[in-house]
């Protein structure tokens, strides 16, 4: 089977580009995952997955990641994305990751994603210990993008071991 | 290379939620894959992949999965999804997985997906032994979602081996 | 962690089908990746990834792939897709993969994707050695699809080793 991720963090980013994909790329770079091969997942925190402040993986890695993103080419528009991770009371249980994006302010996106995490826990009768949330907003200049993401990653084998 | 899946099954689910992503989450839970990290694939049955009645993998696993899904927030709307897996005559050949979703009844979705599998086999001059199909429908109350999926999975290593 | 791909190539395809997914399937077959399980990635060329003229992996493999695709059921419409891979001057650096699709001619799609690669390198202050580009166009008959893709793959273990 595919290896289950053992670490997670929360990252956000925003940026501008000529094409929508370049704007998305700028947001990825700003979030610190611009040199990764993102494998979008839908979106569970594996049991015993450990929170890390800093994301670090070798360039070109296949990176399982849950994210919300929005890209717009309407100057002046406010776009936001938020990511929420629900940590279960029972450390042997899995948790839930939710993402949201919309034409709103970052704090509104954050509130929405937190509600979504709470609803997902309630639906499962899982006890919630904590919700970690990060959000970001961007006022579009020409073509802008936002991303809020939860990379799920691994202990990197040290070279030469 | 990434390990090739050795097992498959067909699952369907439907549900309601506050946000579209929560409705999708409810459908995933109903389908029995709500605690997995879905990696959406496009969509081939590997040679010698074995059919299982029951899906089982550890929570948080990265799960390759082909699926059709539809989410709607228009009360009263009928939404459906179907998954079809074409099993080849030649057991050493690969098969084809097709998915469909639409604003129709489940049996119509099932007929459509079966035709799609037949067309994919004809396009390849592959002989078809059997088409396995599952479908689901849902009448939207407030915000509803359907999913019909083919998880591609693995023998789980027993703990302690 | 998931294994980092060590090989890449560029492929394009187009085709027709009854349903949009069948048209996409026909384009995949034409591109030579119709018997793979595509795992769409967003989209970095790993360091030291080697270019191959010919794509080859066992049927049913999970294949990391960056692609642009467009499907249309409007007869007479011209649809195009292009894939561009930026190779860095420094062979120990990663590169960038960009994809594009639109209602335009293939050469226009190719120009656009090359510009996107150049912008992505400029954004990173990375020196560009070369941009490899492939593009494809298709005039829709009934329901047509195009794909331009960069499969990221692996040395296949020889059987019996």
Short mmCIF file of C-alpha atoms in Angstrom, two decimals:
data_model
loop_
_atom_site.label_atom_id
_atom_site.label_comp_id
_atom_site.label_asym_id
_atom_site.label_seq_id
_atom_site.Cartn_x
_atom_site.Cartn_y
_atom_site.Cartn_z
CA UNK A 1 0.00 0.00 0.00
CA UNK A 2 0.99 3.66 -0.24
CA UNK A 3 2.76 4.95 2.88
CA UNK A 4 0.50 6.83 5.31
CA UNK A 5 1.73 10.39 6.00
CA UNK A 6 3.14 10.95 9.48
CA UNK A 7 3.42 14.77 9.61
CA UNK A 8 1.23 17.72 8.75
CA UNK A 9 1.34 21.50 8.74
CA UNK A 10 -0.85 24.40 7.62
CA UNK A 11 0.30 26.88 5.00
CA UNK A 12 -1.26 29.81 3.14
CA UNK A 13 -0.16 31.92 0.20
CA UNK A 14 -1.28 34.44 -2.38
CA UNK A 15 0.14 35.94 -5.56
CA UNK A 16 -0.30 37.38 -9.03
CA UNK A 17 0.54 36.01 -12.49
CA UNK A 18 -0.08 36.55 -16.20
CA UNK A 19 -2.18 33.41 -16.62
CA UNK A 20 -4.37 31.83 -13.95
CA UNK A 21 -1.98 28.89 -13.60
CA UNK A 22 0.93 31.30 -13.05
CA UNK A 23 -1.07 33.13 -10.38
CA UNK A 24 -1.77 29.79 -8.69
CA UNK A 25 1.95 28.98 -8.99
CA UNK A 26 2.81 32.31 -7.33
CA UNK A 27 0.44 31.47 -4.46
CA UNK A 28 2.04 28.03 -4.10
CA UNK A 29 5.51 29.61 -3.98
CA UNK A 30 4.31 32.08 -1.33
CA UNK A 31 2.92 29.16 0.69
CA UNK A 32 6.26 27.33 0.51
CA UNK A 33 5.08 24.41 -1.64
CA UNK A 34 5.96 25.77 -5.07
CA UNK A 35 8.61 23.18 -5.80
CA UNK A 36 6.48 20.15 -4.92
CA UNK A 37 4.32 17.85 -7.02
CA UNK A 38 0.95 18.34 -5.34
CA UNK A 39 -1.29 15.29 -5.14
CA UNK A 40 -4.63 16.68 -4.04
CA UNK A 41 -6.37 14.53 -1.42
CA UNK A 42 -9.81 14.58 0.12
CA UNK A 43 -8.97 14.80 3.26
CA UNK A 44 -8.37 13.00 6.49
CA UNK A 45 -5.71 13.53 9.14
CA UNK A 46 -4.17 10.09 9.68
CA UNK A 47 -4.03 8.82 13.28
CA UNK A 48 -0.91 9.95 15.16
CA UNK A 49 0.05 12.38 12.40
CA UNK A 50 2.33 14.96 14.07
CA UNK A 51 1.99 18.74 13.67
CA UNK A 52 5.09 20.53 12.39
CA UNK A 53 5.61 24.29 12.29
CA UNK A 54 7.83 24.04 9.23
CA UNK A 55 7.26 22.17 6.01
CA UNK A 56 10.27 20.51 4.44
CA UNK A 57 10.51 17.89 1.71
CA UNK A 58 12.91 17.40 -1.21
CA UNK A 59 12.07 19.35 -4.43
CA UNK A 60 9.90 17.37 -6.84
CA UNK A 61 8.41 15.15 -4.12
CA UNK A 62 4.91 13.78 -4.59
CA UNK A 63 3.12 15.62 -1.80
CA UNK A 64 -0.34 14.57 -0.60
CA UNK A 65 -2.11 17.84 0.20
CA UNK A 66 -5.61 19.08 1.00
CA UNK A 67 -6.27 22.61 -0.13
CA UNK A 68 -8.75 25.31 -0.92
CA UNK A 69 -7.83 27.75 -3.65
CA UNK A 70 -9.43 30.48 -5.74
CA UNK A 71 -8.09 32.39 -8.74
CA UNK A 72 -9.66 35.48 -10.28
CA UNK A 73 -8.82 37.89 -13.08
CA UNK A 74 -11.31 40.57 -12.01
CA UNK A 75 -9.27 43.53 -10.70
CA UNK A 76 -10.34 44.68 -7.25
CA UNK A 77 -12.05 41.46 -6.24
CA UNK A 78 -11.30 40.10 -2.76
CA UNK A 79 -10.60 36.35 -2.75
CA UNK A 80 -9.95 34.18 0.29
CA UNK A 81 -9.07 30.62 1.21
CA UNK A 82 -9.02 28.81 4.53
CA UNK A 83 -7.87 25.42 5.75
CA UNK A 84 -9.05 23.78 8.97
CA UNK A 85 -7.76 20.67 10.68
CA UNK A 86 -9.78 19.02 13.43
CA UNK A 87 -7.64 17.23 15.99
CA UNK A 88 -9.50 14.40 17.75
CA UNK A 89 -9.68 14.02 21.55
CA UNK A 90 -8.64 10.37 21.17
CA UNK A 91 -5.03 10.40 19.93
CA UNK A 92 -5.52 7.01 18.25
CA UNK A 93 -8.36 8.35 16.08
CA UNK A 94 -8.13 10.07 12.72
CA UNK A 95 -9.04 13.74 12.30
CA UNK A 96 -10.72 15.72 9.53
CA UNK A 97 -9.38 18.39 7.21
CA UNK A 98 -11.72 20.90 5.56
CA UNK A 99 -10.98 23.60 3.00
CA UNK A 100 -12.93 26.62 1.84
CA UNK A 101 -12.51 29.41 -0.67
CA UNK A 102 -14.76 32.28 -1.65
CA UNK A 103 -15.20 35.94 -2.54
CA UNK A 104 -15.02 37.12 1.06
CA UNK A 105 -12.57 38.31 3.72
CA UNK A 106 -10.06 35.91 5.29
CA UNK A 107 -11.72 35.95 8.73
CA UNK A 108 -15.06 34.96 7.20
CA UNK A 109 -13.38 32.08 5.35
CA UNK A 110 -11.74 31.02 8.63
CA UNK A 111 -15.07 30.99 10.48
CA UNK A 112 -16.71 28.97 7.70
CA UNK A 113 -13.99 26.34 7.59
CA UNK A 114 -14.02 25.96 11.38
CA UNK A 115 -17.79 25.33 11.25
CA UNK A 116 -17.22 22.75 8.52
CA UNK A 117 -14.70 20.88 10.64
CA UNK A 118 -17.11 20.91 13.62
CA UNK A 119 -19.91 19.56 11.41
CA UNK A 120 -17.68 16.76 10.09
CA UNK A 121 -16.79 15.71 13.65
CA UNK A 122 -20.43 15.86 14.76
CA UNK A 123 -21.47 13.70 11.77
CA UNK A 124 -19.02 11.02 12.96
CA UNK A 125 -19.73 11.36 16.70
CA UNK A 126 -16.03 12.06 17.09
CA UNK A 127 -14.88 14.20 20.01
CA UNK A 128 -12.99 17.30 18.92
CA UNK A 129 -9.97 18.51 20.88
CA UNK A 130 -8.93 21.49 18.78
CA UNK A 131 -9.36 23.08 15.36
CA UNK A 132 -6.26 24.53 13.75
CA UNK A 133 -7.14 27.13 11.11
CA UNK A 134 -5.17 29.30 8.71
CA UNK A 135 -6.65 31.67 6.16
CA UNK A 136 -5.51 34.21 3.60
CA UNK A 137 -7.05 36.95 1.47
CA UNK A 138 -5.93 38.79 -1.63
CA UNK A 139 -7.18 41.83 -3.55
CA UNK A 140 -6.81 41.00 -7.22
CA UNK A 141 -4.62 43.39 -9.20
CA UNK A 142 -4.75 41.72 -12.61
CA UNK A 143 -4.87 37.96 -12.09
CA UNK A 144 -4.55 36.75 -8.51
CA UNK A 145 -4.76 33.52 -6.56
CA UNK A 146 -4.99 32.33 -2.97
CA UNK A 147 -4.29 28.93 -1.44
CA UNK A 148 -4.76 27.53 2.06
CA UNK A 149 -3.40 24.03 2.42
CA UNK A 150 -2.58 21.14 4.68
CA UNK A 151 0.45 19.23 3.35
CA UNK A 152 0.60 15.64 4.60
CA UNK A 153 4.18 14.52 4.61
CA UNK A 154 6.85 12.15 5.85
CA UNK A 155 10.06 11.84 7.77
CA UNK A 156 12.68 12.40 5.09
CA UNK A 157 15.28 9.66 5.05
CA UNK A 158 18.68 11.21 5.72
CA UNK A 159 21.09 10.87 2.82
CA UNK A 160 23.83 8.35 3.36
CA UNK A 161 21.90 6.41 6.05
CA UNK B 1 7.37 3.06 -8.86
CA UNK B 2 4.13 3.37 -6.92
CA UNK B 3 2.61 0.02 -5.95
CA UNK B 4 -0.14 -1.21 -8.32
CA UNK B 5 -3.43 -1.86 -6.48
CA UNK B 6 -4.39 -5.53 -6.16
CA UNK B 7 -8.03 -5.29 -4.98
CA UNK B 8 -11.12 -3.34 -5.95
CA UNK B 9 -14.71 -2.93 -4.89
CA UNK B 10 -17.72 -0.76 -5.80
CA UNK B 11 -19.33 1.56 -3.28
CA UNK B 12 -22.08 4.19 -3.38
CA UNK B 13 -23.29 6.79 -0.91
CA UNK B 14 -25.42 9.89 -0.47
CA UNK B 15 -25.94 12.52 2.22
CA UNK B 16 -26.72 16.06 3.27
CA UNK B 17 -24.55 18.80 4.78
CA UNK B 18 -24.42 22.53 5.53
CA UNK B 19 -21.75 23.28 2.96
CA UNK B 20 -21.21 21.39 -0.30
CA UNK B 21 -17.99 19.86 1.01
CA UNK B 22 -19.84 18.62 4.11
CA UNK B 23 -22.52 17.07 1.91
CA UNK B 24 -19.79 15.34 -0.11
CA UNK B 25 -18.22 14.21 3.19
CA UNK B 26 -21.58 12.76 4.29
CA UNK B 27 -21.81 10.85 0.99
CA UNK B 28 -18.26 9.52 1.47
CA UNK B 29 -19.14 8.38 4.99
CA UNK B 30 -22.26 6.65 3.70
CA UNK B 31 -20.15 4.91 1.05
CA UNK B 32 -17.70 3.67 3.70
CA UNK B 33 -14.70 5.71 2.55
CA UNK B 34 -15.15 8.74 4.80
CA UNK B 35 -11.98 8.16 6.79
CA UNK B 36 -9.67 7.75 3.81
CA UNK B 37 -7.47 10.17 1.90
CA UNK B 38 -8.95 9.89 -1.57
CA UNK B 39 -6.50 10.11 -4.47
CA UNK B 40 -8.71 10.46 -7.52
CA UNK B 41 -7.51 8.39 -10.47
CA UNK B 42 -8.55 8.19 -14.09
CA UNK B 43 -9.25 5.01 -14.28
CA UNK B 44 -8.03 1.59 -15.21
CA UNK B 45 -8.55 -1.75 -13.49
CA UNK B 46 -5.06 -3.21 -13.13
CA UNK B 47 -4.52 -6.75 -14.46
CA UNK B 48 -5.38 -9.47 -11.92
CA UNK B 49 -6.96 -6.96 -9.55
CA UNK B 50 -9.33 -9.01 -7.35
CA UNK B 51 -12.93 -8.06 -6.57
CA UNK B 52 -13.78 -7.76 -2.87
CA UNK B 53 -17.27 -7.39 -1.41
CA UNK B 54 -15.98 -5.38 1.52
CA UNK B 55 -13.66 -2.41 1.55
CA UNK B 56 -11.13 -2.22 4.37
CA UNK B 57 -8.03 -0.11 4.80
CA UNK B 58 -6.51 1.69 7.80
CA UNK B 59 -7.91 5.19 8.53
CA UNK B 60 -5.95 7.96 6.83
CA UNK B 61 -4.66 5.70 4.04
CA UNK B 62 -3.94 7.22 0.64
CA UNK B 63 -6.62 5.50 -1.40
CA UNK B 64 -6.55 5.49 -5.22
CA UNK B 65 -10.19 5.78 -6.25
CA UNK B 66 -12.22 6.43 -9.40
CA UNK B 67 -15.51 8.15 -8.75
CA UNK B 68 -18.43 10.08 -10.09
CA UNK B 69 -20.05 12.59 -7.77
CA UNK B 70 -22.56 15.41 -7.87
CA UNK B 71 -23.51 17.95 -5.22
CA UNK B 72 -26.48 20.31 -5.37
CA UNK B 73 -28.06 22.90 -3.11
CA UNK B 74 -31.33 23.13 -5.05
CA UNK B 75 -34.04 21.54 -2.85
CA UNK B 76 -36.04 18.86 -4.64
CA UNK B 77 -33.49 18.15 -7.33
CA UNK B 78 -32.74 14.48 -8.08
CA UNK B 79 -29.02 13.78 -8.39
CA UNK B 80 -27.42 10.46 -9.30
CA UNK B 81 -24.02 8.86 -9.70
CA UNK B 82 -22.94 5.54 -11.17
CA UNK B 83 -19.71 3.59 -11.36
CA UNK B 84 -19.02 0.84 -13.88
CA UNK B 85 -16.10 -1.58 -14.03
CA UNK B 86 -15.49 -3.61 -17.17
CA UNK B 87 -13.84 -6.96 -16.49
CA UNK B 88 -11.85 -8.28 -19.46
CA UNK B 89 -12.28 -11.78 -20.94
CA UNK B 90 -8.51 -12.23 -20.79
CA UNK B 91 -7.57 -12.37 -17.10
CA UNK B 92 -4.08 -11.05 -17.86
CA UNK B 93 -5.49 -7.85 -19.43
CA UNK B 94 -6.42 -4.62 -17.71
CA UNK B 95 -10.05 -3.47 -17.47
CA UNK B 96 -11.71 -0.07 -17.65
CA UNK B 97 -13.54 1.93 -14.99
CA UNK B 98 -16.09 4.60 -15.97
CA UNK B 99 -18.02 7.01 -13.80
CA UNK B 100 -21.06 9.15 -14.45
CA UNK B 101 -23.15 11.67 -12.56
CA UNK B 102 -26.16 13.71 -13.58
CA UNK B 103 -29.56 15.14 -12.76
CA UNK B 104 -31.38 11.90 -13.43
CA UNK B 105 -32.56 8.70 -11.74
CA UNK B 106 -30.11 6.04 -10.56
CA UNK B 107 -31.16 3.46 -13.15
CA UNK B 108 -30.57 5.95 -15.97
CA UNK B 109 -27.10 6.71 -14.57
CA UNK B 110 -26.41 2.97 -14.39
CA UNK B 111 -27.42 2.44 -18.04
CA UNK B 112 -25.25 5.34 -19.16
CA UNK B 113 -22.17 4.17 -17.30
CA UNK B 114 -22.56 0.63 -18.63
CA UNK B 115 -22.67 2.00 -22.20
CA UNK B 116 -19.54 4.04 -21.47
CA UNK B 117 -17.67 0.94 -20.32
CA UNK B 118 -18.78 -0.95 -23.45
CA UNK B 119 -17.60 1.93 -25.66
CA UNK B 120 -14.20 2.03 -23.90
CA UNK B 121 -13.73 -1.71 -24.48
CA UNK B 122 -14.81 -1.44 -28.14
CA UNK B 123 -12.35 1.45 -28.68
CA UNK B 124 -9.55 -0.84 -27.50
CA UNK B 125 -10.75 -4.02 -29.25
CA UNK B 126 -10.76 -5.62 -25.81
CA UNK B 127 -13.17 -8.48 -25.14
CA UNK B 128 -15.56 -7.77 -22.30
CA UNK B 129 -16.51 -10.51 -19.84
CA UNK B 130 -18.74 -8.58 -17.47
CA UNK B 131 -19.67 -5.06 -16.37
CA UNK B 132 -20.12 -4.50 -12.66
CA UNK B 133 -22.27 -1.43 -11.95
CA UNK B 134 -23.48 0.36 -8.85
CA UNK B 135 -25.54 3.53 -8.79
CA UNK B 136 -27.22 5.81 -6.29
CA UNK B 137 -29.73 8.66 -6.33
CA UNK B 138 -30.66 11.37 -3.87
CA UNK B 139 -33.43 13.96 -3.63
CA UNK B 140 -31.82 17.14 -2.33
CA UNK B 141 -33.29 18.49 0.90
CA UNK B 142 -31.03 21.48 1.43
CA UNK B 143 -27.55 20.60 0.20
CA UNK B 144 -27.04 17.02 -0.94
CA UNK B 145 -24.38 14.89 -2.57
CA UNK B 146 -24.01 11.49 -4.22
CA UNK B 147 -20.92 9.42 -4.91
CA UNK B 148 -20.37 6.17 -6.81
CA UNK B 149 -16.82 4.91 -6.57
CA UNK B 150 -14.33 2.19 -7.27
CA UNK B 151 -11.64 2.11 -4.57
CA UNK B 152 -8.41 0.46 -5.74
CA UNK B 153 -6.62 -0.95 -2.75
CA UNK B 154 -4.10 -3.34 -1.32
CA UNK B 155 -3.53 -6.29 0.91
CA UNK B 156 -3.03 -4.68 4.31
CA UNK B 157 0.14 -5.87 6.00
CA UNK B 158 -0.81 -7.50 9.28
CA UNK B 159 0.55 -5.68 12.31
CA UNK B 160 3.41 -7.43 13.98
CA UNK B 161 4.40 -9.47 10.89
CA UNK C 1 7.70 8.99 1.55
CA UNK C 2 6.37 8.41 -1.99
CA UNK C 3 9.10 7.65 -4.54
CA UNK C 4 10.21 10.66 -6.60
CA UNK C 5 9.82 10.08 -10.36
CA UNK C 6 13.08 9.67 -12.28
CA UNK C 7 11.88 9.91 -15.89
CA UNK C 8 9.60 12.14 -17.92
CA UNK C 9 8.27 12.49 -21.44
CA UNK C 10 5.77 14.66 -23.34
CA UNK C 11 2.73 13.19 -25.02
CA UNK C 12 -0.33 14.57 -26.83
CA UNK C 13 -3.55 13.03 -28.07
CA UNK C 14 -7.04 13.75 -29.36
CA UNK C 15 -10.19 11.76 -30.04
CA UNK C 16 -13.96 11.48 -30.17
CA UNK C 17 -16.45 9.63 -27.97
CA UNK C 18 -20.14 9.34 -27.15
CA UNK C 19 -19.83 10.87 -23.69
CA UNK C 20 -17.26 13.47 -22.65
CA UNK C 21 -15.41 10.90 -20.52
CA UNK C 22 -15.20 8.54 -23.51
CA UNK C 23 -13.81 11.35 -25.66
CA UNK C 24 -11.22 12.05 -22.96
CA UNK C 25 -10.48 8.31 -22.85
CA UNK C 26 -9.97 8.30 -26.64
CA UNK C 27 -7.52 11.21 -26.30
CA UNK C 28 -5.64 9.35 -23.55
CA UNK C 29 -5.41 6.24 -25.74
CA UNK C 30 -4.13 8.37 -28.64
CA UNK C 31 -1.52 9.85 -26.30
CA UNK C 32 -0.37 6.38 -25.22
CA UNK C 33 -1.50 6.62 -21.60
CA UNK C 34 -4.96 5.06 -21.94
CA UNK C 35 -4.16 2.02 -19.83
CA UNK C 36 -2.72 3.92 -16.88
CA UNK C 37 -4.23 5.19 -13.65
CA UNK C 38 -3.54 8.90 -13.96
CA UNK C 39 -2.70 10.74 -10.75
CA UNK C 40 -2.84 14.39 -11.72
CA UNK C 41 -0.04 16.46 -10.21
CA UNK C 42 0.67 20.16 -10.06
CA UNK C 43 3.63 20.17 -11.47
CA UNK C 44 7.35 20.21 -10.90
CA UNK C 45 10.10 18.40 -12.78
CA UNK C 46 12.13 16.64 -10.08
CA UNK C 47 15.88 17.27 -10.06
CA UNK C 48 17.81 14.88 -12.34
CA UNK C 49 14.62 13.56 -13.90
CA UNK C 50 15.67 12.12 -17.28
CA UNK C 51 13.87 12.80 -20.57
CA UNK C 52 12.70 9.72 -22.48
CA UNK C 53 11.35 9.64 -26.03
CA UNK C 54 9.10 6.69 -25.28
CA UNK C 55 6.70 6.20 -22.41
CA UNK C 56 6.46 2.71 -20.94
CA UNK C 57 4.94 1.48 -17.71
CA UNK C 58 2.93 -1.64 -16.81
CA UNK C 59 -0.86 -1.40 -17.43
CA UNK C 60 -2.78 -0.19 -14.39
CA UNK C 61 0.20 1.68 -12.90
CA UNK C 62 -0.44 4.74 -10.77
CA UNK C 63 1.10 7.39 -13.00
CA UNK C 64 1.89 10.89 -11.72
CA UNK C 65 1.09 13.18 -14.65
CA UNK C 66 0.71 16.90 -15.34
CA UNK C 67 -1.73 17.68 -18.11
CA UNK C 68 -3.91 20.20 -19.87
CA UNK C 69 -7.09 18.92 -21.44
CA UNK C 70 -10.29 20.24 -22.99
CA UNK C 71 -13.44 18.43 -24.06
CA UNK C 72 -16.26 19.91 -26.12
CA UNK C 73 -19.51 18.69 -27.63
CA UNK C 74 -19.98 21.68 -29.93
CA UNK C 75 -19.44 20.42 -33.50
CA UNK C 76 -16.91 22.45 -35.48
CA UNK C 77 -15.17 23.95 -32.45
CA UNK C 78 -11.36 23.96 -32.46
CA UNK C 79 -9.87 22.83 -29.15
CA UNK C 80 -6.20 22.71 -28.24
CA UNK C 81 -3.91 21.68 -25.40
CA UNK C 82 -0.22 22.25 -24.79
CA UNK C 83 2.33 21.05 -22.28
CA UNK C 84 5.62 22.79 -21.55
CA UNK C 85 8.55 21.62 -19.47
CA UNK C 86 11.25 24.04 -18.42
CA UNK C 87 14.65 22.43 -17.99
CA UNK C 88 16.91 24.33 -15.56
CA UNK C 89 20.49 25.41 -16.38
CA UNK C 90 21.63 23.90 -13.10
CA UNK C 91 21.19 20.11 -13.45
CA UNK C 92 20.77 19.74 -9.68
CA UNK C 93 17.75 22.07 -9.65
CA UNK C 94 14.12 21.22 -10.22
CA UNK C 95 12.26 22.41 -13.33
CA UNK C 96 8.69 23.58 -13.92
CA UNK C 97 5.87 22.02 -15.92
CA UNK C 98 3.01 24.15 -17.25
CA UNK C 99 -0.12 23.12 -19.09
CA UNK C 100 -2.66 25.05 -21.12
CA UNK C 101 -5.86 24.35 -22.99
CA UNK C 102 -8.22 26.62 -24.89
CA UNK C 103 -10.42 27.25 -27.91
CA UNK C 104 -7.53 28.13 -30.18
CA UNK C 105 -5.03 26.59 -32.60
CA UNK C 106 -2.24 24.30 -31.42
CA UNK C 107 0.55 26.77 -32.21
CA UNK C 108 -1.15 29.46 -30.13
CA UNK C 109 -1.48 27.03 -27.21
CA UNK C 110 2.21 26.16 -27.60
CA UNK C 111 3.26 29.83 -27.49
CA UNK C 112 1.12 30.46 -24.41
CA UNK C 113 2.49 27.49 -22.47
CA UNK C 114 6.08 28.44 -23.32
CA UNK C 115 5.45 31.95 -21.94
CA UNK C 116 3.97 30.40 -18.79
CA UNK C 117 7.10 28.30 -18.25
CA UNK C 118 9.32 31.36 -18.74
CA UNK C 119 7.23 33.34 -16.23
CA UNK C 120 7.46 30.51 -13.67
CA UNK C 121 11.26 30.44 -14.00
CA UNK C 122 11.50 34.23 -13.75
CA UNK C 123 9.35 34.22 -10.61
CA UNK C 124 11.86 31.85 -8.99
CA UNK C 125 15.03 33.52 -10.34
CA UNK C 126 15.85 30.15 -11.86
CA UNK C 127 17.99 30.05 -15.02
CA UNK C 128 16.25 28.33 -17.92
CA UNK C 129 18.21 26.06 -20.26
CA UNK C 130 15.42 24.89 -22.56
CA UNK C 131 11.64 24.63 -22.87
CA UNK C 132 10.27 21.42 -24.31
CA UNK C 133 6.76 21.91 -25.71
CA UNK C 134 4.17 19.68 -27.35
CA UNK C 135 0.70 20.74 -28.44
CA UNK C 136 -2.31 19.29 -30.19
CA UNK C 137 -5.54 20.56 -31.74
CA UNK C 138 -8.81 18.93 -32.68
CA UNK C 139 -11.88 20.01 -34.64
CA UNK C 140 -14.88 18.62 -32.77
CA UNK C 141 -17.12 16.31 -34.80
CA UNK C 142 -19.64 15.37 -32.14
CA UNK C 143 -17.84 15.14 -28.80
CA UNK C 144 -14.09 15.61 -28.89
CA UNK C 145 -11.20 15.91 -26.48
CA UNK C 146 -7.53 16.91 -26.46
CA UNK C 147 -4.80 16.21 -23.96
CA UNK C 148 -1.19 17.39 -23.68
CA UNK C 149 0.66 15.74 -20.84
CA UNK C 150 3.92 15.18 -19.03
CA UNK C 151 3.98 11.70 -17.45
CA UNK C 152 6.43 11.44 -14.54
CA UNK C 153 7.55 7.87 -14.24
CA UNK C 154 10.06 5.35 -12.99
CA UNK C 155 12.56 2.73 -13.93
CA UNK C 156 10.43 -0.40 -14.14
CA UNK C 157 11.87 -3.26 -12.10
CA UNK C 158 12.61 -6.13 -14.47
CA UNK C 159 10.52 -9.22 -13.74
CA UNK C 160 12.45 -11.99 -12.07
CA UNK C 161 15.21 -9.71 -10.71
#
